[in-house]
mmCIF file with all atom_site columns, N, CA and C in Angstrom:
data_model
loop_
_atom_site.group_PDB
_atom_site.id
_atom_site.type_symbol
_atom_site.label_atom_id
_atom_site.label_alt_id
_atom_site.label_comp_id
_atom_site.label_asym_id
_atom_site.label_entity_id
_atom_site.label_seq_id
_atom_site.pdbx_PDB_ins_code
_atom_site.Cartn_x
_atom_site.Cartn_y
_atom_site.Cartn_z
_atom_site.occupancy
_atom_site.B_iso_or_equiv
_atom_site.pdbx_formal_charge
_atom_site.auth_seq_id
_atom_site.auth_comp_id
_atom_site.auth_asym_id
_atom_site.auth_atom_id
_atom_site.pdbx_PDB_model_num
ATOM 1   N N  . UNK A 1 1  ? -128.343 120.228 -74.528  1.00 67.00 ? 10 UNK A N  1
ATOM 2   C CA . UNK A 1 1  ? -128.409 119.413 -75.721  1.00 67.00 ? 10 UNK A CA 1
ATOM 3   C C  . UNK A 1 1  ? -128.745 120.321 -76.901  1.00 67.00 ? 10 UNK A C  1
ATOM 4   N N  . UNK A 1 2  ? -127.694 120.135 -78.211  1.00 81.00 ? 11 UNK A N  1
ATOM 5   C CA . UNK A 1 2  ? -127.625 120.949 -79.258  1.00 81.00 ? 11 UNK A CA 1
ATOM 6   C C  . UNK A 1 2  ? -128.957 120.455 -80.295  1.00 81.00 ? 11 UNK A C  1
ATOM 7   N N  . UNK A 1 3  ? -129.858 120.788 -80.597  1.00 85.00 ? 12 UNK A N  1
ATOM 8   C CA . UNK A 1 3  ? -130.725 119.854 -81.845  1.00 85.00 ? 12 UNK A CA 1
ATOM 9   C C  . UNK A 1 3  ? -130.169 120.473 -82.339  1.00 85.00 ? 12 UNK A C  1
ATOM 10  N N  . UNK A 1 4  ? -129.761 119.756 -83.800  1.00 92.00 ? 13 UNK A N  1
ATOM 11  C CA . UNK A 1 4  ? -129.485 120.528 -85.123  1.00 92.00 ? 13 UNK A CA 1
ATOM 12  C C  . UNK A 1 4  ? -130.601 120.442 -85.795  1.00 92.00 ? 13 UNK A C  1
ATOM 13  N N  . UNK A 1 5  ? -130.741 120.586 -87.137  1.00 93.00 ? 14 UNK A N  1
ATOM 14  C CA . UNK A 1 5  ? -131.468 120.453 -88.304  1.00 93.00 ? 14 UNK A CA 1
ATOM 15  C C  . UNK A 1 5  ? -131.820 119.226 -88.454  1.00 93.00 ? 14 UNK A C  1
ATOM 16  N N  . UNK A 1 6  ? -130.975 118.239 -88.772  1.00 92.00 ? 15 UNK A N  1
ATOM 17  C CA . UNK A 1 6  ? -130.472 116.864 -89.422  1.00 92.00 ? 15 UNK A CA 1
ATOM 18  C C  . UNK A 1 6  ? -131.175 116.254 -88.429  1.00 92.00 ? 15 UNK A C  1
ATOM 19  N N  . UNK A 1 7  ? -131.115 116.380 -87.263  1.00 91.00 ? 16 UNK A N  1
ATOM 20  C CA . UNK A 1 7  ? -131.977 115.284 -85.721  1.00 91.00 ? 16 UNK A CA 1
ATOM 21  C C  . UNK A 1 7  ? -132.867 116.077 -86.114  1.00 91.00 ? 16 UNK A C  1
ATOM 22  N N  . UNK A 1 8  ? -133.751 117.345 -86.211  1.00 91.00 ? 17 UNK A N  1
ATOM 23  C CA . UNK A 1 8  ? -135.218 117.070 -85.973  1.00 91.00 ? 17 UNK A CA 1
ATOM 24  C C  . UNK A 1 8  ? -136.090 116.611 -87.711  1.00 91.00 ? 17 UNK A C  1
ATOM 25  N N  . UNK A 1 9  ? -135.022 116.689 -88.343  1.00 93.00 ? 18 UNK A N  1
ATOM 26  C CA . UNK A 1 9  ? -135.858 116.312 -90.118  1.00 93.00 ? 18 UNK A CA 1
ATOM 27  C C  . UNK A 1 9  ? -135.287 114.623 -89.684  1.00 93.00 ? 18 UNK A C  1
ATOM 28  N N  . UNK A 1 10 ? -134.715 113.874 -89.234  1.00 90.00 ? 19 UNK A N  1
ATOM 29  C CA . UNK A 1 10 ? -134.474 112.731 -88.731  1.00 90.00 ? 19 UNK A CA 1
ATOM 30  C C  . UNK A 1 10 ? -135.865 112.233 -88.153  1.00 90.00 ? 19 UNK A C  1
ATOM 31  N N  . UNK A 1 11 ? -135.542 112.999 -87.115  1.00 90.00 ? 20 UNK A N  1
ATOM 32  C CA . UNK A 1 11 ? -137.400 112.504 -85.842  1.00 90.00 ? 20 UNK A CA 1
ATOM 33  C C  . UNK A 1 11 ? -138.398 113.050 -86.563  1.00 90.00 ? 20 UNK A C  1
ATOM 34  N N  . UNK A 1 12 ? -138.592 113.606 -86.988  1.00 91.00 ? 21 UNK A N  1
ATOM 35  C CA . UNK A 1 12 ? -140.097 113.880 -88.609  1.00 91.00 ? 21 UNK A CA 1
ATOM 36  C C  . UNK A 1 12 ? -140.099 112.964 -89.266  1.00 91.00 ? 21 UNK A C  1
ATOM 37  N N  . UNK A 1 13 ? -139.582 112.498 -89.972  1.00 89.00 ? 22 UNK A N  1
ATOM 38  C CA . UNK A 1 13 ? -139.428 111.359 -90.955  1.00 89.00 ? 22 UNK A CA 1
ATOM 39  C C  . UNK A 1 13 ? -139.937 110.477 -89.930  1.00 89.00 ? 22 UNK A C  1
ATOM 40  N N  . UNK A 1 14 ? -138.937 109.428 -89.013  1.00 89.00 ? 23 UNK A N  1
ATOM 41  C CA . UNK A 1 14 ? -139.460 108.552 -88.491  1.00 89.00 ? 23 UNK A CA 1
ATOM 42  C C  . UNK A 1 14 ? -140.720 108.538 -88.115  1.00 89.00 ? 23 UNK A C  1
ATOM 43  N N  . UNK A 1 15 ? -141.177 109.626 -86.664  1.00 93.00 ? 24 UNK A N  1
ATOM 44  C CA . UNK A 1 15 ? -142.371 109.684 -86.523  1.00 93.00 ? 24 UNK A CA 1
ATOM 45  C C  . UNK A 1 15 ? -143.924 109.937 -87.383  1.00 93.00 ? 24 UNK A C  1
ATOM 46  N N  . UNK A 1 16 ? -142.857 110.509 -89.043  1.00 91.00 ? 25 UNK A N  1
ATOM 47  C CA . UNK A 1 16 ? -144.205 110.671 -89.839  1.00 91.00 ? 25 UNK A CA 1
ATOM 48  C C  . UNK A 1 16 ? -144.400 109.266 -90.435  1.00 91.00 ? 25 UNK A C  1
ATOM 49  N N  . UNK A 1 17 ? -143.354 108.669 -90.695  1.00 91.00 ? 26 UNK A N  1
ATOM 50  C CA . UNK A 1 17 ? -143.451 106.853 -90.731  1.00 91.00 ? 26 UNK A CA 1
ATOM 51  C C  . UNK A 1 17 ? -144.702 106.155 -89.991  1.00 91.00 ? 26 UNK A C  1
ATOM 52  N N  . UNK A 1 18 ? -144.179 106.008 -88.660  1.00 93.00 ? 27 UNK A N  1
ATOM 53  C CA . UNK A 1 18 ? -144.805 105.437 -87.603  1.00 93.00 ? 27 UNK A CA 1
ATOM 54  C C  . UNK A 1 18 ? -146.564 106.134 -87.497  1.00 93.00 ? 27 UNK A C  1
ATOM 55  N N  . UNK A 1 19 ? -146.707 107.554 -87.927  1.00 94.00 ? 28 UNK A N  1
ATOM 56  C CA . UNK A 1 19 ? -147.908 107.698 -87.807  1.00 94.00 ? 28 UNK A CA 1
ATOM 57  C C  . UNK A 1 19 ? -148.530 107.415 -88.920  1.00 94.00 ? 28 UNK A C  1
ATOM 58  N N  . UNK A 1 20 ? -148.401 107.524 -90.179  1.00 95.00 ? 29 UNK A N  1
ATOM 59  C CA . UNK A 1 20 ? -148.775 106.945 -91.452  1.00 95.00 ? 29 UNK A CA 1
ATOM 60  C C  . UNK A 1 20 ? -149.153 105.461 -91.354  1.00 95.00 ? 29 UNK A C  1
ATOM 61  N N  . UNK A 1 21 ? -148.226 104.309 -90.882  1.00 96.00 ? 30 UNK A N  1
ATOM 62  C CA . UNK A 1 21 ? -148.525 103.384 -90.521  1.00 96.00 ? 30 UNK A CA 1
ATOM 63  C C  . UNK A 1 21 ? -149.857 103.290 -90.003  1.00 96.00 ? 30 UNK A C  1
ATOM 64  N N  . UNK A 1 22 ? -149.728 103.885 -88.605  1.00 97.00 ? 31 UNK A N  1
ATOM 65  C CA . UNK A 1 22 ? -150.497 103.972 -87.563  1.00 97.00 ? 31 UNK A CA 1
ATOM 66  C C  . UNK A 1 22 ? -152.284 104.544 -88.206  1.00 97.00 ? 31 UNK A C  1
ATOM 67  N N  . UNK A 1 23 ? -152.088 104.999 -88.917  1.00 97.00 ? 32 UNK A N  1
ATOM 68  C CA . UNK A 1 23 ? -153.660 105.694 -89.845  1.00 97.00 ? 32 UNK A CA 1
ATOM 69  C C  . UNK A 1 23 ? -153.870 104.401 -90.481  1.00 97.00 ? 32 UNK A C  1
ATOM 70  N N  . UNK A 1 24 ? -153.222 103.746 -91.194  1.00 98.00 ? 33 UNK A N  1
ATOM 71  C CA . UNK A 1 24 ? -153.298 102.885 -92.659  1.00 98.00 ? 33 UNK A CA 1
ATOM 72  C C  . UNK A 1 24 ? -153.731 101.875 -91.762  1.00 98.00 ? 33 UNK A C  1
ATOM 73  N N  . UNK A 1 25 ? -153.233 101.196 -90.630  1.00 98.00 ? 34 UNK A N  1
ATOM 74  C CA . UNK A 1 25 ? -153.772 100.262 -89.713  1.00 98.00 ? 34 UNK A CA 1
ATOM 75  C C  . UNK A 1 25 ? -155.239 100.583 -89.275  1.00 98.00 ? 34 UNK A C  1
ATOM 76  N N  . UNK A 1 26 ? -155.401 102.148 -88.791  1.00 97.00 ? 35 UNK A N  1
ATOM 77  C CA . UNK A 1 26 ? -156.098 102.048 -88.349  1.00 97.00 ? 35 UNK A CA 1
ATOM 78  C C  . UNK A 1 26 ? -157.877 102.425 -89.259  1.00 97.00 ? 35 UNK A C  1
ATOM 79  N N  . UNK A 1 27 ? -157.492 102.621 -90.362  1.00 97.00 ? 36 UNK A N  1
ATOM 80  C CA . UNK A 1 27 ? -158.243 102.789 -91.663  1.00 97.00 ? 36 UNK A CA 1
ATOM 81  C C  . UNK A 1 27 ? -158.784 101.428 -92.184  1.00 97.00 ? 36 UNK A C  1
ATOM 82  N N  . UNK A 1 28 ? -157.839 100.365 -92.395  1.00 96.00 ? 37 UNK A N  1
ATOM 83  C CA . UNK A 1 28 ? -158.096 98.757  -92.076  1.00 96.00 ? 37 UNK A CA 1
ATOM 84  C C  . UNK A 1 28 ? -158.768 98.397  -91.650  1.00 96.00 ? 37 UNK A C  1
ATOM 85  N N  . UNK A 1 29 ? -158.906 98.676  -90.051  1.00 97.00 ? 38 UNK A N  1
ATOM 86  C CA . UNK A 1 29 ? -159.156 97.770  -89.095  1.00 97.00 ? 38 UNK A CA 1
ATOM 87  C C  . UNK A 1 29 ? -161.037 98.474  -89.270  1.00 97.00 ? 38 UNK A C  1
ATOM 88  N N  . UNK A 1 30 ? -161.120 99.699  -89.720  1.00 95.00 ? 39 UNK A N  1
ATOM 89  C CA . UNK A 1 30 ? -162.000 100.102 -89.732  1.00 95.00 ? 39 UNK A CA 1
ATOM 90  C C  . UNK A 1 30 ? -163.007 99.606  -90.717  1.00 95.00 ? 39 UNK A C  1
ATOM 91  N N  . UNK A 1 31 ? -162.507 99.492  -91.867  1.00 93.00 ? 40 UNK A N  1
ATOM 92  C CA . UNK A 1 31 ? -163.205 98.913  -93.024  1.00 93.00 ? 40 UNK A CA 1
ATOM 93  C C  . UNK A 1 31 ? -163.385 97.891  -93.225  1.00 93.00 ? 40 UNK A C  1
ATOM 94  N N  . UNK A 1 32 ? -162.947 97.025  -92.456  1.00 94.00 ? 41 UNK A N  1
ATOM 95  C CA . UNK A 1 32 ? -163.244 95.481  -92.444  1.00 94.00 ? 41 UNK A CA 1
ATOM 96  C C  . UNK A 1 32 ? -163.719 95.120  -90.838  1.00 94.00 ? 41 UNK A C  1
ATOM 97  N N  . UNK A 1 33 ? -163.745 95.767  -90.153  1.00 95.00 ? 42 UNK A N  1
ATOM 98  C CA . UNK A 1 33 ? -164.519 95.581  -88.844  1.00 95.00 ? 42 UNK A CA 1
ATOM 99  C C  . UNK A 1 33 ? -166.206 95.200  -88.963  1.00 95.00 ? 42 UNK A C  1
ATOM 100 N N  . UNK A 1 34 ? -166.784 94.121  -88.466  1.00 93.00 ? 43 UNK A N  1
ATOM 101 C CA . UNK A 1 34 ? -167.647 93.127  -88.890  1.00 93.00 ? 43 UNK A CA 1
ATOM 102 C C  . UNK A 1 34 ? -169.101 93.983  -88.601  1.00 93.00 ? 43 UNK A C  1
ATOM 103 N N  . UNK A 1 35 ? -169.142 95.104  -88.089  1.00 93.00 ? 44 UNK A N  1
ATOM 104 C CA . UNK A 1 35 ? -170.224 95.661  -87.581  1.00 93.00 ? 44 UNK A CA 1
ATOM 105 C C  . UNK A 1 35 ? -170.574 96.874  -88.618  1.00 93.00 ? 44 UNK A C  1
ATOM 106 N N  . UNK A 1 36 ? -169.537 97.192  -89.513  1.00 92.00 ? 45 UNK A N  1
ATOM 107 C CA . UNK A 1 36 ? -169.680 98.182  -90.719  1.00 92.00 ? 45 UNK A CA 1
ATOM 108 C C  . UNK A 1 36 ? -169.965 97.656  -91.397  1.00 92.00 ? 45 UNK A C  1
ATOM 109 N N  . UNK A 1 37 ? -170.492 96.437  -91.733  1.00 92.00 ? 46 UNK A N  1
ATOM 110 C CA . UNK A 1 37 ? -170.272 95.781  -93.071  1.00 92.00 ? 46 UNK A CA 1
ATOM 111 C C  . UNK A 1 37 ? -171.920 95.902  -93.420  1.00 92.00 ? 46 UNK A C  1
ATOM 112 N N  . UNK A 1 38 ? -172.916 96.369  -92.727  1.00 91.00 ? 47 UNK A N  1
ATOM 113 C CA . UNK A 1 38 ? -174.652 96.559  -93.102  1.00 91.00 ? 47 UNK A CA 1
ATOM 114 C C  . UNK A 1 38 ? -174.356 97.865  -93.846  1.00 91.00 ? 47 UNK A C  1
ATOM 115 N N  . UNK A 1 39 ? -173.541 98.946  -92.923  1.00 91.00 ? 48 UNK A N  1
ATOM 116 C CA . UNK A 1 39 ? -173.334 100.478 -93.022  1.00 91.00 ? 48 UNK A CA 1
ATOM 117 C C  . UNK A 1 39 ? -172.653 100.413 -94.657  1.00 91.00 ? 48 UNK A C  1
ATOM 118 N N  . UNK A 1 40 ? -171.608 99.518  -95.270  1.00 90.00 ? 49 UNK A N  1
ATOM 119 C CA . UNK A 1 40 ? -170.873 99.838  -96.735  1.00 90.00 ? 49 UNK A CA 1
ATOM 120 C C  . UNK A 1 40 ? -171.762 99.312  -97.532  1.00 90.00 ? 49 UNK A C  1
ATOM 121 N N  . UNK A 1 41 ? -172.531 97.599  -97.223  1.00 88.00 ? 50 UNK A N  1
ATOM 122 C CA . UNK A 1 41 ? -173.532 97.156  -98.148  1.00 88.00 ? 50 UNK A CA 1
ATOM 123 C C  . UNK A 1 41 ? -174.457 98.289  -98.514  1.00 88.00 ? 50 UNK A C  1
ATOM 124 N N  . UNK A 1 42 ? -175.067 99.011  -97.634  1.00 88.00 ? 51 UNK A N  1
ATOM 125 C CA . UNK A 1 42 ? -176.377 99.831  -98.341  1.00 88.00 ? 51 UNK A CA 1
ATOM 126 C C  . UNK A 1 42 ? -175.724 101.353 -98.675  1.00 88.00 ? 51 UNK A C  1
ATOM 127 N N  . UNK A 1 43 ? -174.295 101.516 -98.630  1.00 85.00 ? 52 UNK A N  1
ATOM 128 C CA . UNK A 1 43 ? -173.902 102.461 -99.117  1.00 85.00 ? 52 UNK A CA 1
ATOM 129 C C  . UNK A 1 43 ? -173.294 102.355 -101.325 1.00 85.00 ? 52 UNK A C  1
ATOM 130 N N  . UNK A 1 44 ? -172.963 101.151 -101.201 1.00 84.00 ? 53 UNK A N  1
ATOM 131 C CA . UNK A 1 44 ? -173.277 100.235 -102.370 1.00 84.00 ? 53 UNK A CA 1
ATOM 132 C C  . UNK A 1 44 ? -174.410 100.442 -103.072 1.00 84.00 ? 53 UNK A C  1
ATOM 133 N N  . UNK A 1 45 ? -175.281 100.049 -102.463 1.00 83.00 ? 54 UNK A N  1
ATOM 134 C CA . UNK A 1 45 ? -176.992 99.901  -103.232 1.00 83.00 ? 54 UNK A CA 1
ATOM 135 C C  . UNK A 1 45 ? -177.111 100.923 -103.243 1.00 83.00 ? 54 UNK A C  1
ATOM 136 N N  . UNK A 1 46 ? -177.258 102.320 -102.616 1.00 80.00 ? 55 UNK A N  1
ATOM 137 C CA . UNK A 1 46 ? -177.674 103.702 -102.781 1.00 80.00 ? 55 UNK A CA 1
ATOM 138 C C  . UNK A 1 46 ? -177.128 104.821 -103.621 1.00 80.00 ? 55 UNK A C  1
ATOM 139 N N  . UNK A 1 47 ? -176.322 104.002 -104.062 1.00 72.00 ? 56 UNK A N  1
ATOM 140 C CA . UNK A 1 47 ? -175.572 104.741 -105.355 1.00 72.00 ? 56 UNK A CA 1
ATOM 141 C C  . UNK A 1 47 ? -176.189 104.049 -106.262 1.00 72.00 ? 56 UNK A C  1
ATOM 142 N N  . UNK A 1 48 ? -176.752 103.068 -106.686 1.00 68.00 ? 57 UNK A N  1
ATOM 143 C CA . UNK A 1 48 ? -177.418 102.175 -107.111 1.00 68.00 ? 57 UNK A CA 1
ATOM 144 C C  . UNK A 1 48 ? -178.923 102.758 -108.108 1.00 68.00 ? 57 UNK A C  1
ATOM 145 N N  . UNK A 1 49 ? -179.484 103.475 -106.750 1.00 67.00 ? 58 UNK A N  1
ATOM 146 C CA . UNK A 1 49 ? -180.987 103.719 -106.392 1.00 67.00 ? 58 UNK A CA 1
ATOM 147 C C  . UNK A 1 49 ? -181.341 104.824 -107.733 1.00 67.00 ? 58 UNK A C  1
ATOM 148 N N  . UNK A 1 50 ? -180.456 105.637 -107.670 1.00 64.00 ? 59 UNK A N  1
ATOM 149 C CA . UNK A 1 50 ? -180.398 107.007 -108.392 1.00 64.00 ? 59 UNK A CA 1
ATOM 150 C C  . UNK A 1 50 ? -180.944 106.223 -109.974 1.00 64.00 ? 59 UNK A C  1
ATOM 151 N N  . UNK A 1 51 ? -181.310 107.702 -110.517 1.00 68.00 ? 60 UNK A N  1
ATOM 152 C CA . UNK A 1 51 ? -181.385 107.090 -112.159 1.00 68.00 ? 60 UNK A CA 1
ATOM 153 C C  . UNK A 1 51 ? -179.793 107.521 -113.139 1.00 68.00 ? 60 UNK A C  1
ATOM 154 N N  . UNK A 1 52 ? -178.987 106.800 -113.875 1.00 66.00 ? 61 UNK A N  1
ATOM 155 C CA . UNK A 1 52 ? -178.136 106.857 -114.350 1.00 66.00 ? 61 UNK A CA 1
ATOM 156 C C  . UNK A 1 52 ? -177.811 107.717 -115.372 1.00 66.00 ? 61 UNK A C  1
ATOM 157 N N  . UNK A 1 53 ? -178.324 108.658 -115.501 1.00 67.00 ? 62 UNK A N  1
ATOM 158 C CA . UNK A 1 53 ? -178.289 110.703 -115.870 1.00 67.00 ? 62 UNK A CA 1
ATOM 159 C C  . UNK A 1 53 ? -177.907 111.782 -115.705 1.00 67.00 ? 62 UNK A C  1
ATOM 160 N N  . UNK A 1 54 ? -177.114 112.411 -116.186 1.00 67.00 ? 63 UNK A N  1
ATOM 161 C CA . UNK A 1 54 ? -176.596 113.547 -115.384 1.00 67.00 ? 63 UNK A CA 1
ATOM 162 C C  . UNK A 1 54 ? -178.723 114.416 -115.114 1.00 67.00 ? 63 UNK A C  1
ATOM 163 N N  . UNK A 1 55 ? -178.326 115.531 -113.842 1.00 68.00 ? 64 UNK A N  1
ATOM 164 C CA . UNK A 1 55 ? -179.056 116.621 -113.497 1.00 68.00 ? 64 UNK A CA 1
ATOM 165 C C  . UNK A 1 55 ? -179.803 117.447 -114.579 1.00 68.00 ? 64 UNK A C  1
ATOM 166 N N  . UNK A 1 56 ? -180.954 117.956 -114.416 1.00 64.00 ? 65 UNK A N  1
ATOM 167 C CA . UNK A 1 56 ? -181.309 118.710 -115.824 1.00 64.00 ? 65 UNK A CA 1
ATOM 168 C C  . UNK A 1 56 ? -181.225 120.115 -115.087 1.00 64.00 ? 65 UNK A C  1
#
């Protein structure tokens, strides 16, 4: 079996498709998963905490 060029920039594309997907799903599922949600609230407030100044 000959690969050319054209079939493996073909199967890159697709598979970089399918894995892009596959991150963005799995980036989702992460950030809205019900057990992170204490872990982002006090990541919220702790930016919060600081005084609103740049460094001296």
């Amino acid at each position: 079996m000959d690969i050319d060029h054209e079939t493996l920039v073909a199967l890159a594309k697709s598979w970089g498709l399918f894995y892009l997907i596959a991150l963005s799903i799995g980036v989702l599922v992460y950030t809205f998963w019900p057990g992170n949600r204490k872990r982002f609230a006090r990541a919220k407030l702790i930016v919060l905490d600081k005084e609103d100044r740049p460094w001296r």
